[in-house]
Amino acid sequence: MTLRLLPETTVNRIAAGEVVERPASAVKELVENSLDAGAVRIDVVIRDGGRTLISVADDGAGMTAAELELAVRRHATSKLPGDDLENIATLGFRGEALPSIGAVSRLEITSRPQGAAEAWMLSLEGGRADAPRPASGGPGTRVEVRDLFFATPARLKFLKTPRTETSHALDAVKRLAMAHPEAAFSVSDGERSLLKLAPAEGDLFAARLDRLAAIMGREFAENALAVEAEREGVRLTGHIGLPTLNRGTAAMQFLFVNGRPVRDKLLFGAVRGAYRDLLAGDRHPLLALFVDAPPGAVDVNVHPAKTEVRFRDAGLVRGLIVGALKHALAEAGHRASTTVAAAALGAARPEGGTTAFPGARPTGAARGMSAVGRGLAERAAAYHAPLPDLEAPPAAKEAEEPGEAPADYPLGVARGQLHATYVVAQTADGVVIVDQHAAHERLVYERMKKALANQGVARQGLLIPEVVELGEDGAASLAARADELGDLGLMIEPFGSGAVVVREMPALLGEADVQGLVRDLADEIAEYDEALALKERLADVCGTMACHGSVRAGRRLNVAEMNALLREMEATPHSGQSNHGRPTYVELKLADIERLFGRR
Ligand code: ADP
Ligand code: MG
């Protein structure tokens, strides 16, 4: 056995295994370097998925010939002036990227410091550097990586198709661009432009929203809520999507810590927690969140790729995120995403969006919808007066003038009910269609949550206690949860074998179908994980309860009841979506209805 120190080229190749996993990681490192150099214009070219060429050109600080020589040496960095790992203000700091990339490719760097008369170029092949030589080039730096992984054929085999690699690389640029709206970015594959971002202007929120819109889509920007909160020096800003705008994966969730894109379990978990009762488990919101923590509160030196971080106080960060997101979502009130109406219109149009009507402009119509719903939350805020209770005797509410102006209410005035399931209301400039059951389910849930947090759930005694036959198992599993059900307003006791007797019901259900409710609850509870408290399954329990409550689908409502439902929706947080992230109502503007009929 010969124990020896490995030569630098071998060490760099080993490090490259971690730092340069695929072309996208090289692109990320190079663009980070450009940003660290203060660039405000960064142009990226990715050929053949980055295999034949990755080129990153910037207008940053540039390097002298001497700096060029050092830059490609291992652990050479200009970014730790005081050797202070606790105080990292740049994206880079490990001094590994250039030597690692250079160890597994043919690397060429041309650079000219701002104000210098000439540029210098340095090439590196398989880790061996030539001396820098004079070259032509403007101020800034251009790094060209050719034949990535030619020196490590094993890695080459793991590359996916050029298209997949390109999309990963593009994704890396997009993430960095989100955190740097002040800089212009372009990405091309050598022939076509894949991304072009102009520098965004305005204050932090305006510039960022502009940039997010360019990357995540207009739809997101139009349905995003601004978030801003701070706790013990840790600051959270960003934009989060309404729950009704959701996706099947978390791919549209972008998280940043001190300007660094991260994929951190803690942060993703906090987001899930904040949306928990607004979305079904397999749906994901869209968002971009920026955490800024003082040095010392966060460690970014966890992994060579720097996409993981460690917080000194993870609980604090989690609490900050969950609290701020919940607050922003509650503020949004009953607002549902504009895409809901657009989708509805798309479906209503023949052939899913194209129309044969002359003069009709389907795409224009879809775009016209984008303003729908905006401002509703603001207007709704004006109606926080005490609301008529849904369960109040109808007679008391019949007093509402039939001629009441729809303009007075964001969700309008009820005009009728269709199929004993949908409430149709007229607003100042459109029509609102409410899924009465979905809406009521959500209202029951929100009320139940509020009641649990305050004085407890109000109960209503039954005139005649009801005996419900459930069979041995059902009765036993329900009886085992009697205390918990009592907290939720449902008082049951075992009754002989295989039955329970119900004495009191949650008042907020109104006139409920006791037999159906208790049977369904017994079935569901039997399936729940016994370790889980019913309160943790509150959305499910409330869903079941609402199914048997007074506003279930198929139940006729009078005008007063319908209006009471609309008013309560306006005043209730999160009432724009069901417990599963589906919309509870759709609003169609008159202008859009006119387009449907080709009148515009
Ligand atoms: P790190 O970024 O961790 O310092 P790198 O290997 O990525 O390590 O880069 C080494 C050094 O080269 C940097 O510290 C910086 O001084 C210099 N450098 C790299 N890229 C650029 C660039 N685009 N413009 C100016 N200087 C650069
Ligand atoms: Mg770097």
XYZ file of C-alpha atoms and ligand atoms in Angstrom:
628
model
C 0.000 0.000 0.000
C 1.280 3.437 -0.898
C -0.263 6.254 1.097
C 0.014 9.549 -0.777
C -1.617 12.907 -1.396
C -3.553 12.889 -4.651
C -2.513 15.224 -7.451
C -4.650 18.367 -7.782
C -6.230 17.261 -11.095
C -7.522 14.092 -9.449
C -8.775 15.977 -6.401
C -10.618 18.382 -8.665
C -12.176 15.549 -10.584
C -13.423 14.035 -7.360
C -14.828 17.385 -6.243
C -16.422 17.813 -9.664
C -18.474 14.732 -8.900
C -20.281 16.691 -6.219
C -20.187 20.223 -7.595
C -20.942 19.440 -11.238
C -23.569 16.768 -11.210
C -24.919 17.698 -14.632
C -24.748 20.599 -17.084
C -27.320 22.525 -15.070
C -24.995 22.570 -12.056
C -22.222 24.112 -14.156
C -24.647 26.712 -15.487
C -25.761 27.500 -11.954
C -22.202 27.936 -10.688
C -21.218 30.174 -13.605
C -24.278 32.405 -13.346
C -23.724 32.663 -9.586
C -20.203 33.853 -10.296
C -21.541 36.492 -12.676
C -24.005 37.734 -10.078
C -21.287 37.780 -7.414
C -19.230 39.895 -9.825
C -22.039 42.454 -9.839
C -23.255 41.740 -13.375
C -26.586 43.200 -14.484
C -26.610 41.520 -17.895
C -25.991 37.797 -18.197
C -26.222 35.854 -21.456
C -26.223 32.077 -21.435
C -25.878 29.639 -24.336
C -26.543 25.934 -23.845
C -25.836 23.697 -26.857
C -26.916 20.046 -26.948
C -28.137 20.192 -23.412
C -24.796 21.662 -22.326
C -22.713 18.754 -23.601
C -20.932 20.499 -26.420
C -21.085 24.053 -25.099
C -22.094 26.088 -22.071
C -21.277 29.757 -22.381
C -21.969 32.413 -19.758
C -21.093 36.026 -20.564
C -21.496 38.886 -18.106
C -20.793 42.593 -17.670
C -19.464 42.163 -14.129
C -16.209 43.192 -12.467
C -13.954 41.026 -14.623
C -10.541 39.559 -13.724
C -6.934 40.526 -14.356
C -4.490 38.014 -15.826
C -3.167 37.215 -12.363
C -6.678 36.732 -11.001
C -7.510 34.461 -13.919
C -4.643 32.189 -13.026
C -5.773 32.004 -9.420
C -9.458 31.644 -10.212
C -8.993 28.175 -11.656
C -6.935 26.984 -8.706
C -8.677 24.945 -6.080
C -9.910 26.850 -3.010
C -9.008 30.169 -4.571
C -11.769 32.668 -3.944
C -12.158 36.415 -3.626
C -15.282 35.983 -1.545
C -14.112 35.253 1.985
C -12.121 38.386 2.718
C -11.950 37.768 6.463
C -11.962 33.958 6.156
C -15.311 34.334 7.900
C -17.605 31.408 7.103
C -20.245 32.840 9.428
C -20.668 35.926 7.313
C -21.295 34.927 3.713
C -22.844 37.603 1.533
C -22.066 36.057 -1.858
C -23.473 33.038 -3.661
C -20.036 31.469 -3.992
C -17.404 31.062 -1.288
C -15.969 27.571 -1.666
C -13.587 28.353 -4.509
C -14.368 25.022 -6.143
C -16.550 25.690 -9.152
C -14.064 26.773 -11.795
C -11.398 24.163 -10.953
C -14.061 21.443 -10.766
C -15.638 22.365 -14.095
C -12.162 22.743 -15.579
C -11.231 19.264 -14.397
C -13.959 17.576 -16.439
C -14.179 19.741 -19.566
C -12.329 22.086 -21.901
C -12.684 25.456 -20.205
C -11.946 28.859 -21.650
C -12.278 32.089 -19.682
C -11.960 35.499 -21.290
C -12.096 38.422 -18.928
C -11.462 42.148 -18.829
C -11.757 44.131 -15.610
C -13.967 47.209 -15.755
C -11.743 50.119 -16.801
C -8.873 47.919 -18.033
C -7.541 48.375 -21.555
C -7.398 44.751 -22.598
C -8.830 41.330 -22.022
C -7.005 38.128 -21.078
C -7.853 34.588 -21.824
C -7.022 31.377 -20.050
C -7.723 27.856 -21.202
C -7.849 24.723 -19.183
C -8.179 21.213 -20.539
C -8.912 18.252 -18.339
C -7.570 20.246 -15.417
C -4.314 21.473 -17.040
C -4.049 25.246 -17.432
C -2.085 27.233 -20.015
C -0.626 30.636 -19.137
C -3.069 33.526 -19.703
C -2.699 35.283 -23.033
C -3.995 38.608 -24.317
C -7.319 38.400 -26.075
C -10.038 40.593 -27.433
C -13.201 41.159 -25.436
C -15.298 43.831 -23.743
C -15.413 44.546 -20.018
C -16.734 41.606 -18.041
C -16.227 37.872 -18.252
C -17.112 35.107 -20.677
C -16.730 31.513 -19.572
C -17.018 28.779 -22.194
C -17.281 25.145 -21.197
C -16.859 22.671 -24.050
C -17.220 18.894 -24.020
C -18.371 18.687 -20.445
C -17.517 15.329 -18.817
C -15.274 14.268 -21.725
C -12.712 13.467 -19.041
C -15.202 11.424 -16.987
C -17.037 9.131 -19.432
C -18.929 7.444 -16.597
C -20.701 10.690 -15.794
C -21.415 11.266 -19.457
C -23.478 8.086 -19.545
C -25.845 9.406 -16.910
C -26.827 12.483 -18.872
C -30.417 12.573 -20.062
C -31.562 13.807 -23.453
C -30.328 17.264 -24.509
C -33.852 18.531 -24.086
C -34.068 17.371 -20.456
C -30.613 18.707 -19.605
C -31.462 22.029 -21.242
C -34.631 22.338 -19.241
C -32.756 21.687 -15.984
C -30.204 24.329 -16.917
C -32.930 26.774 -17.857
C -34.574 26.096 -14.529
C -31.344 26.929 -12.699
C -31.103 30.271 -14.496
C -34.740 31.058 -13.796
C -34.313 30.453 -10.081
C -31.353 32.812 -9.894
C -33.172 35.365 -12.037
C -36.104 35.389 -9.596
C -33.799 36.485 -6.817
C -32.187 39.138 -9.039
C -34.886 41.087 -10.812
C -32.454 43.981 -11.313
C -30.385 41.954 -13.792
C -31.205 41.141 -17.426
C -30.902 37.504 -18.471
C -31.003 35.647 -21.732
C -30.702 31.946 -22.475
C -30.471 30.384 -25.920
C -29.653 26.958 -27.300
C -27.384 28.519 -29.895
C -30.202 28.905 -32.355
C -33.379 29.803 -30.551
C -33.962 32.081 -27.610
C -35.240 30.116 -24.599
C -35.525 32.950 -22.119
C -35.284 36.698 -22.294
C -35.736 38.798 -19.180
C -35.470 42.570 -19.140
C -34.310 44.175 -15.904
C -37.349 44.797 -13.696
C -37.918 48.190 -12.130
C -39.732 49.604 -9.136
C -39.519 48.807 -5.444
C -38.666 45.331 -4.202
C -42.209 43.951 -4.414
C -43.062 45.535 -7.744
C -39.810 44.503 -9.415
C -40.048 41.026 -8.033
C -43.660 40.510 -9.024
C -42.726 41.672 -12.498
C -39.920 39.138 -12.674
C -42.077 36.368 -11.199
C -44.761 37.102 -13.777
C -42.178 36.769 -16.548
C -41.046 33.400 -15.217
C -44.043 31.820 -13.494
C -46.640 33.337 -15.792
C -49.110 36.218 -15.720
C -51.673 33.928 -14.176
C -49.562 33.595 -11.060
C -48.938 37.320 -10.773
C -52.639 38.044 -11.055
C -53.527 35.568 -8.355
C -50.661 36.195 -5.976
C -50.752 37.647 -2.501
C -47.782 39.591 -1.183
C -46.224 38.255 2.003
C -44.077 40.216 4.402
C -43.217 39.284 7.965
C -40.334 39.338 10.352
C -39.454 37.542 13.552
C -36.294 38.005 15.571
C -34.332 39.380 12.675
C -35.444 36.695 10.200
C -37.363 38.323 7.374
C -39.816 36.667 5.024
C -41.023 38.306 1.820
C -42.475 36.969 -1.379
C -45.626 36.163 -3.250
C -47.945 33.213 -2.768
C -50.729 31.960 -5.022
C -54.365 31.625 -4.065
C -55.195 28.003 -3.219
C -57.592 27.720 -6.161
C -54.589 28.162 -8.455
C -52.826 24.875 -7.809
C -50.747 22.183 -9.465
C -50.165 18.460 -9.198
C -46.519 18.939 -8.187
C -44.474 21.375 -6.136
C -42.435 22.363 -9.214
C -43.771 25.900 -9.076
C -42.613 26.487 -5.510
C -39.464 28.557 -5.342
C -37.657 29.095 -2.078
C -34.683 31.309 -1.412
C -32.499 31.851 1.613
C -30.373 34.976 1.552
C -30.804 35.209 -2.198
C -29.802 31.592 -2.726
C -32.256 29.167 -4.357
C -32.712 26.225 -2.023
C -34.731 23.014 -1.937
C -35.145 22.669 1.735
C -37.405 20.124 3.412
C -38.093 22.364 6.378
C -39.300 25.185 4.134
C -41.419 22.942 1.901
C -42.936 21.409 5.029
C -43.839 24.840 6.388
C -45.569 25.707 3.116
C -47.543 22.480 3.251
C -48.536 23.272 6.813
C -49.782 26.732 5.873
C -51.995 25.431 3.059
C -52.950 22.212 4.803
C -56.650 22.844 5.195
C -56.997 24.720 1.918
C -55.777 22.085 -0.486
C -56.090 18.370 -0.950
C -52.878 16.527 -0.120
C -51.953 15.932 -3.759
C -52.343 19.556 -4.869
C -49.641 22.184 -4.502
C -49.780 25.960 -4.443
C -47.538 28.196 -6.557
C -45.229 30.535 -4.701
C -41.881 32.264 -4.411
C -40.634 32.934 -0.887
C -37.501 34.738 0.179
C -36.083 34.213 3.645
C -33.391 36.630 4.756
C -31.632 35.664 7.921
C -28.723 37.428 9.600
C -25.359 35.697 9.338
C -25.059 33.266 12.184
C -28.744 32.342 12.056
C -28.272 30.191 8.988
C -25.528 27.885 7.743
C -25.248 27.611 3.959
C -22.152 25.461 4.069
C -24.009 22.156 4.271
C -23.468 20.698 0.816
C -21.139 21.532 -2.114
C -24.099 22.365 -4.345
C -25.244 24.853 -1.676
C -28.939 24.039 -2.165
C -29.404 23.003 1.425
C -29.274 25.272 4.424
C -29.457 24.807 8.146
C -31.212 27.250 10.426
C -30.081 27.744 13.979
C -33.714 28.011 15.056
C -35.734 25.887 12.644
C -38.896 26.257 14.715
C -38.751 30.018 14.431
C -38.462 29.911 10.640
C -41.244 27.373 10.341
C -43.515 29.420 12.593
C -42.709 32.564 10.665
C -43.650 30.972 7.345
C -46.791 29.190 8.525
C -48.005 32.304 10.361
C -47.311 34.754 7.539
C -48.856 32.549 4.854
C -51.966 31.790 6.860
C -52.381 35.459 7.587
C -52.071 36.445 3.922
C -54.496 33.709 2.883
C -57.050 34.719 5.510
C -56.800 38.341 4.340
C -57.709 37.185 0.858
C -61.159 36.319 2.201
C -63.388 34.555 -0.263
C -61.280 35.495 -3.254
C -60.872 32.615 -5.687
C -58.385 32.511 -8.490
C -59.237 34.234 -11.747
C -58.366 31.051 -13.565
C -61.511 29.469 -12.180
C -63.775 31.661 -14.305
C -61.457 31.456 -17.286
C -61.544 27.679 -17.070
C -65.321 27.764 -16.812
C -65.567 29.935 -19.882
C -63.146 27.697 -21.739
C -65.381 24.728 -21.004
C -68.535 26.584 -21.948
C -67.196 27.497 -25.349
C -67.630 24.966 -28.139
C -64.530 22.837 -28.823
C -62.915 23.902 -25.602
C -61.904 27.408 -26.431
C -62.342 27.920 -30.143
C -65.572 29.344 -31.295
C -67.309 29.470 -34.609
C -69.106 32.710 -33.853
C -67.923 35.478 -36.141
C -66.543 38.384 -34.241
C -65.928 36.388 -31.100
C -62.375 36.439 -29.821
C -61.871 33.468 -27.559
C -58.344 34.267 -26.515
C -59.338 37.826 -25.873
C -62.156 36.564 -23.730
C -59.848 34.423 -21.693
C -57.550 37.345 -21.225
C -60.474 39.583 -20.354
C -61.221 37.311 -17.436
C -57.976 38.149 -15.800
C -59.458 41.055 -13.927
C -62.272 38.936 -12.551
C -62.149 38.508 -8.842
C -59.469 41.087 -8.366
C -60.460 43.658 -5.813
C -63.232 41.464 -4.468
C -61.378 40.955 -1.236
C -60.970 44.676 -0.851
C -64.627 45.300 -1.470
C -65.646 42.446 0.778
C -63.708 43.974 3.619
C -66.360 46.669 3.776
C -68.978 44.110 4.788
C -67.747 42.911 8.078
C -70.933 43.988 9.790
C -72.646 41.305 11.897
C -74.104 38.802 9.514
C -77.456 37.130 9.467
C -77.107 33.635 10.798
C -77.870 30.906 8.339
C -79.906 29.107 10.935
C -82.048 32.074 11.916
C -85.694 31.472 11.085
C -86.249 32.488 7.465
C -89.075 34.809 8.487
C -86.617 37.111 10.199
C -84.685 37.573 7.001
C -87.536 37.907 4.553
C -87.282 41.605 5.406
C -84.480 42.011 2.872
C -85.762 44.231 0.127
C -86.166 42.328 -3.089
C -84.920 45.384 -4.990
C -81.592 45.466 -3.211
C -78.839 46.624 -5.539
C -76.423 43.847 -6.553
C -73.679 46.459 -6.606
C -73.754 46.472 -2.822
C -72.244 43.010 -2.476
C -69.144 41.460 -4.038
C -70.906 38.132 -4.487
C -74.148 39.801 -5.532
C -77.778 39.183 -4.715
C -79.316 35.734 -5.054
C -81.654 35.391 -8.009
C -82.423 31.721 -7.852
C -81.302 28.170 -7.362
C -80.620 25.611 -10.070
C -80.991 21.854 -9.655
C -81.288 22.395 -5.898
C -77.479 22.616 -5.965
C -76.285 25.920 -7.427
C -77.119 29.391 -6.224
C -77.140 31.996 -8.982
C -76.525 35.583 -7.959
C -76.372 38.833 -9.853
C -73.461 41.187 -9.185
C -72.939 44.746 -10.379
C -71.360 43.568 -13.614
C -71.793 39.851 -13.832
C -73.133 36.575 -12.532
C -71.922 34.447 -9.651
C -72.655 30.731 -9.494
C -72.113 29.130 -6.092
C -71.790 25.423 -5.412
C -73.920 25.562 -2.274
C -72.626 22.351 -0.832
C -68.940 23.123 -1.366
C -69.454 26.600 0.067
C -71.352 25.352 3.077
C -68.792 22.670 3.759
C -66.136 25.347 3.858
C -68.215 27.624 6.083
C -68.907 24.804 8.532
C -65.214 24.091 8.637
C -64.190 27.696 9.212
C -66.846 28.164 11.891
C -65.867 24.958 13.602
C -62.231 26.018 13.626
C -63.117 29.392 15.061
C -65.412 27.899 17.675
C -62.740 25.423 18.749
C -60.262 28.267 19.132
C -62.699 30.374 21.152
C -65.385 29.300 23.538
C -65.998 25.852 22.040
C -68.510 24.510 19.603
C -72.077 25.440 20.463
C -74.423 22.472 20.822
C -78.095 22.169 20.223
C -80.109 19.598 22.150
C -82.344 17.282 20.174
C -85.989 17.365 21.234
C -86.068 13.626 21.028
C -82.689 11.859 21.324
C -82.045 9.696 18.280
C -80.873 6.143 18.457
C -78.612 5.131 15.573
C -77.952 1.457 14.846
C -74.346 0.958 13.732
C -73.390 -2.633 14.397
C -70.825 -3.695 17.015
C -67.687 -2.358 15.313
C -69.093 0.944 14.189
C -70.638 1.700 17.554
C -67.432 0.784 19.360
C -65.151 2.917 17.192
C -67.501 5.865 17.483
C -67.926 5.463 21.244
C -64.140 5.409 21.619
C -64.096 8.897 20.164
C -67.056 10.183 22.205
C -65.006 12.783 24.083
C -63.470 14.194 20.930
C -66.840 14.279 19.187
C -68.203 16.096 22.233
C -65.609 18.822 21.709
C -66.876 19.138 18.156
C -70.454 19.536 19.414
C -71.755 16.014 18.853
C -72.851 14.300 22.080
C -73.243 10.550 21.793
C -73.424 7.677 24.253
C -73.336 3.935 23.751
C -76.850 2.485 23.622
C -77.095 -1.200 24.191
C -74.913 -3.233 21.868
C -74.276 -1.968 18.372
C -76.029 1.388 18.735
C -75.450 4.907 20.011
C -77.842 7.553 21.170
C -77.364 11.138 20.003
C -78.496 13.823 22.436
C -76.926 16.992 21.104
C -75.682 18.194 17.709
C -73.346 21.007 16.644
C -75.624 24.042 16.363
C -73.839 25.301 13.294
C -75.142 22.423 11.206
C -78.713 23.655 11.369
C -81.325 21.001 10.810
C -79.125 18.047 10.119
C -79.909 14.508 9.102
C -78.771 12.875 12.340
C -78.946 9.258 11.201
C -76.980 9.835 8.004
C -74.381 11.977 9.728
C -73.656 9.551 12.537
C -73.502 6.560 10.191
C -71.077 8.258 7.835
C -68.936 9.476 10.704
C -68.754 5.976 12.127
C -67.661 4.592 8.762
C -64.976 7.214 8.348
C -63.656 7.173 11.860
C -63.231 3.421 11.603
C -60.815 4.113 8.739
C -58.853 6.883 10.435
C -55.526 6.305 11.994
C -56.247 5.883 15.689
C -53.221 7.917 16.697
C -54.599 10.944 14.913
C -56.906 13.262 16.848
C -60.158 14.114 15.121
C -59.124 17.760 15.219
C -56.257 16.894 12.921
C -58.798 15.439 10.514
C -61.086 18.398 11.044
C -61.434 19.140 7.352
C -62.676 15.582 6.754
C -64.957 15.532 9.776
C -66.468 18.884 8.829
C -66.883 17.729 5.267
C -68.912 14.771 6.491
C -70.919 16.947 8.828
C -71.633 19.519 6.153
C -72.884 16.730 3.913
C -75.731 16.209 6.316
C -76.166 19.841 7.367
C -78.843 22.214 6.259
C -77.249 23.426 3.016
C -76.269 20.091 1.506
C -76.606 19.622 -2.216
C -80.114 18.760 -3.243
C -81.718 20.901 -0.577
C -83.936 23.778 -1.702
C -83.006 27.145 -0.256
C -85.212 30.190 -0.064
C -83.938 33.592 -1.172
C -83.097 34.684 2.347
C -81.071 31.539 2.965
C -79.230 31.968 -0.316
C -78.359 35.571 0.479
C -77.271 34.612 3.964
C -74.937 32.067 2.394
C -73.462 34.687 0.049
C -72.980 37.220 2.864
C -71.313 34.684 5.079
C -68.977 33.671 2.267
C -67.937 37.298 1.833
C -67.067 37.557 5.497
C -65.340 34.202 5.891
C -61.665 33.665 5.221
C -60.826 30.991 2.655
C -64.420 30.652 1.526
C -63.437 30.868 -2.143
C -62.304 27.273 -2.120
C -63.475 23.999 -0.713
C -61.470 21.946 1.749
C -59.925 20.323 -1.297
C -58.867 23.467 -3.147
C -61.773 23.381 -5.574
C -63.600 26.649 -6.125
C -66.836 27.246 -4.230
C -68.039 29.793 -6.728
C -67.401 31.031 -10.251
C -67.881 34.588 -11.368
C -68.631 35.453 -14.977
C -68.460 39.073 -16.056
C -71.207 40.373 -18.326
C -68.543 41.227 -20.882
C -67.483 37.597 -20.979
C -71.023 36.344 -21.261
C -71.500 38.721 -24.156
C -68.423 37.252 -25.796
C -69.846 33.781 -25.371
C -72.775 34.889 -27.458
C -70.565 36.626 -29.982
C -71.983 39.995 -29.039
C -68.525 41.481 -28.652
P -16.197 30.897 -5.666
O -17.282 31.471 -6.486
O -16.675 29.996 -4.608
O -15.254 31.942 -5.149
P -15.289 29.823 -8.167
O -14.394 28.701 -8.492
O -16.660 29.778 -8.678
O -15.308 29.946 -6.588
O -14.596 31.161 -8.652
C -13.299 31.487 -8.193
C -13.040 32.969 -8.258
O -12.982 33.411 -9.604
C -14.124 33.821 -7.620
O -13.933 33.969 -6.240
C -13.954 35.142 -8.366
O -12.961 35.940 -7.770
C -13.469 34.712 -9.726
N -14.563 34.693 -10.724
C -15.204 33.604 -11.173
N -16.135 33.929 -12.101
C -16.083 35.260 -12.254
C -16.807 36.211 -13.053
N -17.784 35.830 -13.903
N -16.464 37.525 -12.943
C -15.490 37.908 -12.099
N -14.783 37.072 -11.316
C -15.058 35.759 -11.371
Mg -18.499 30.366 -7.728
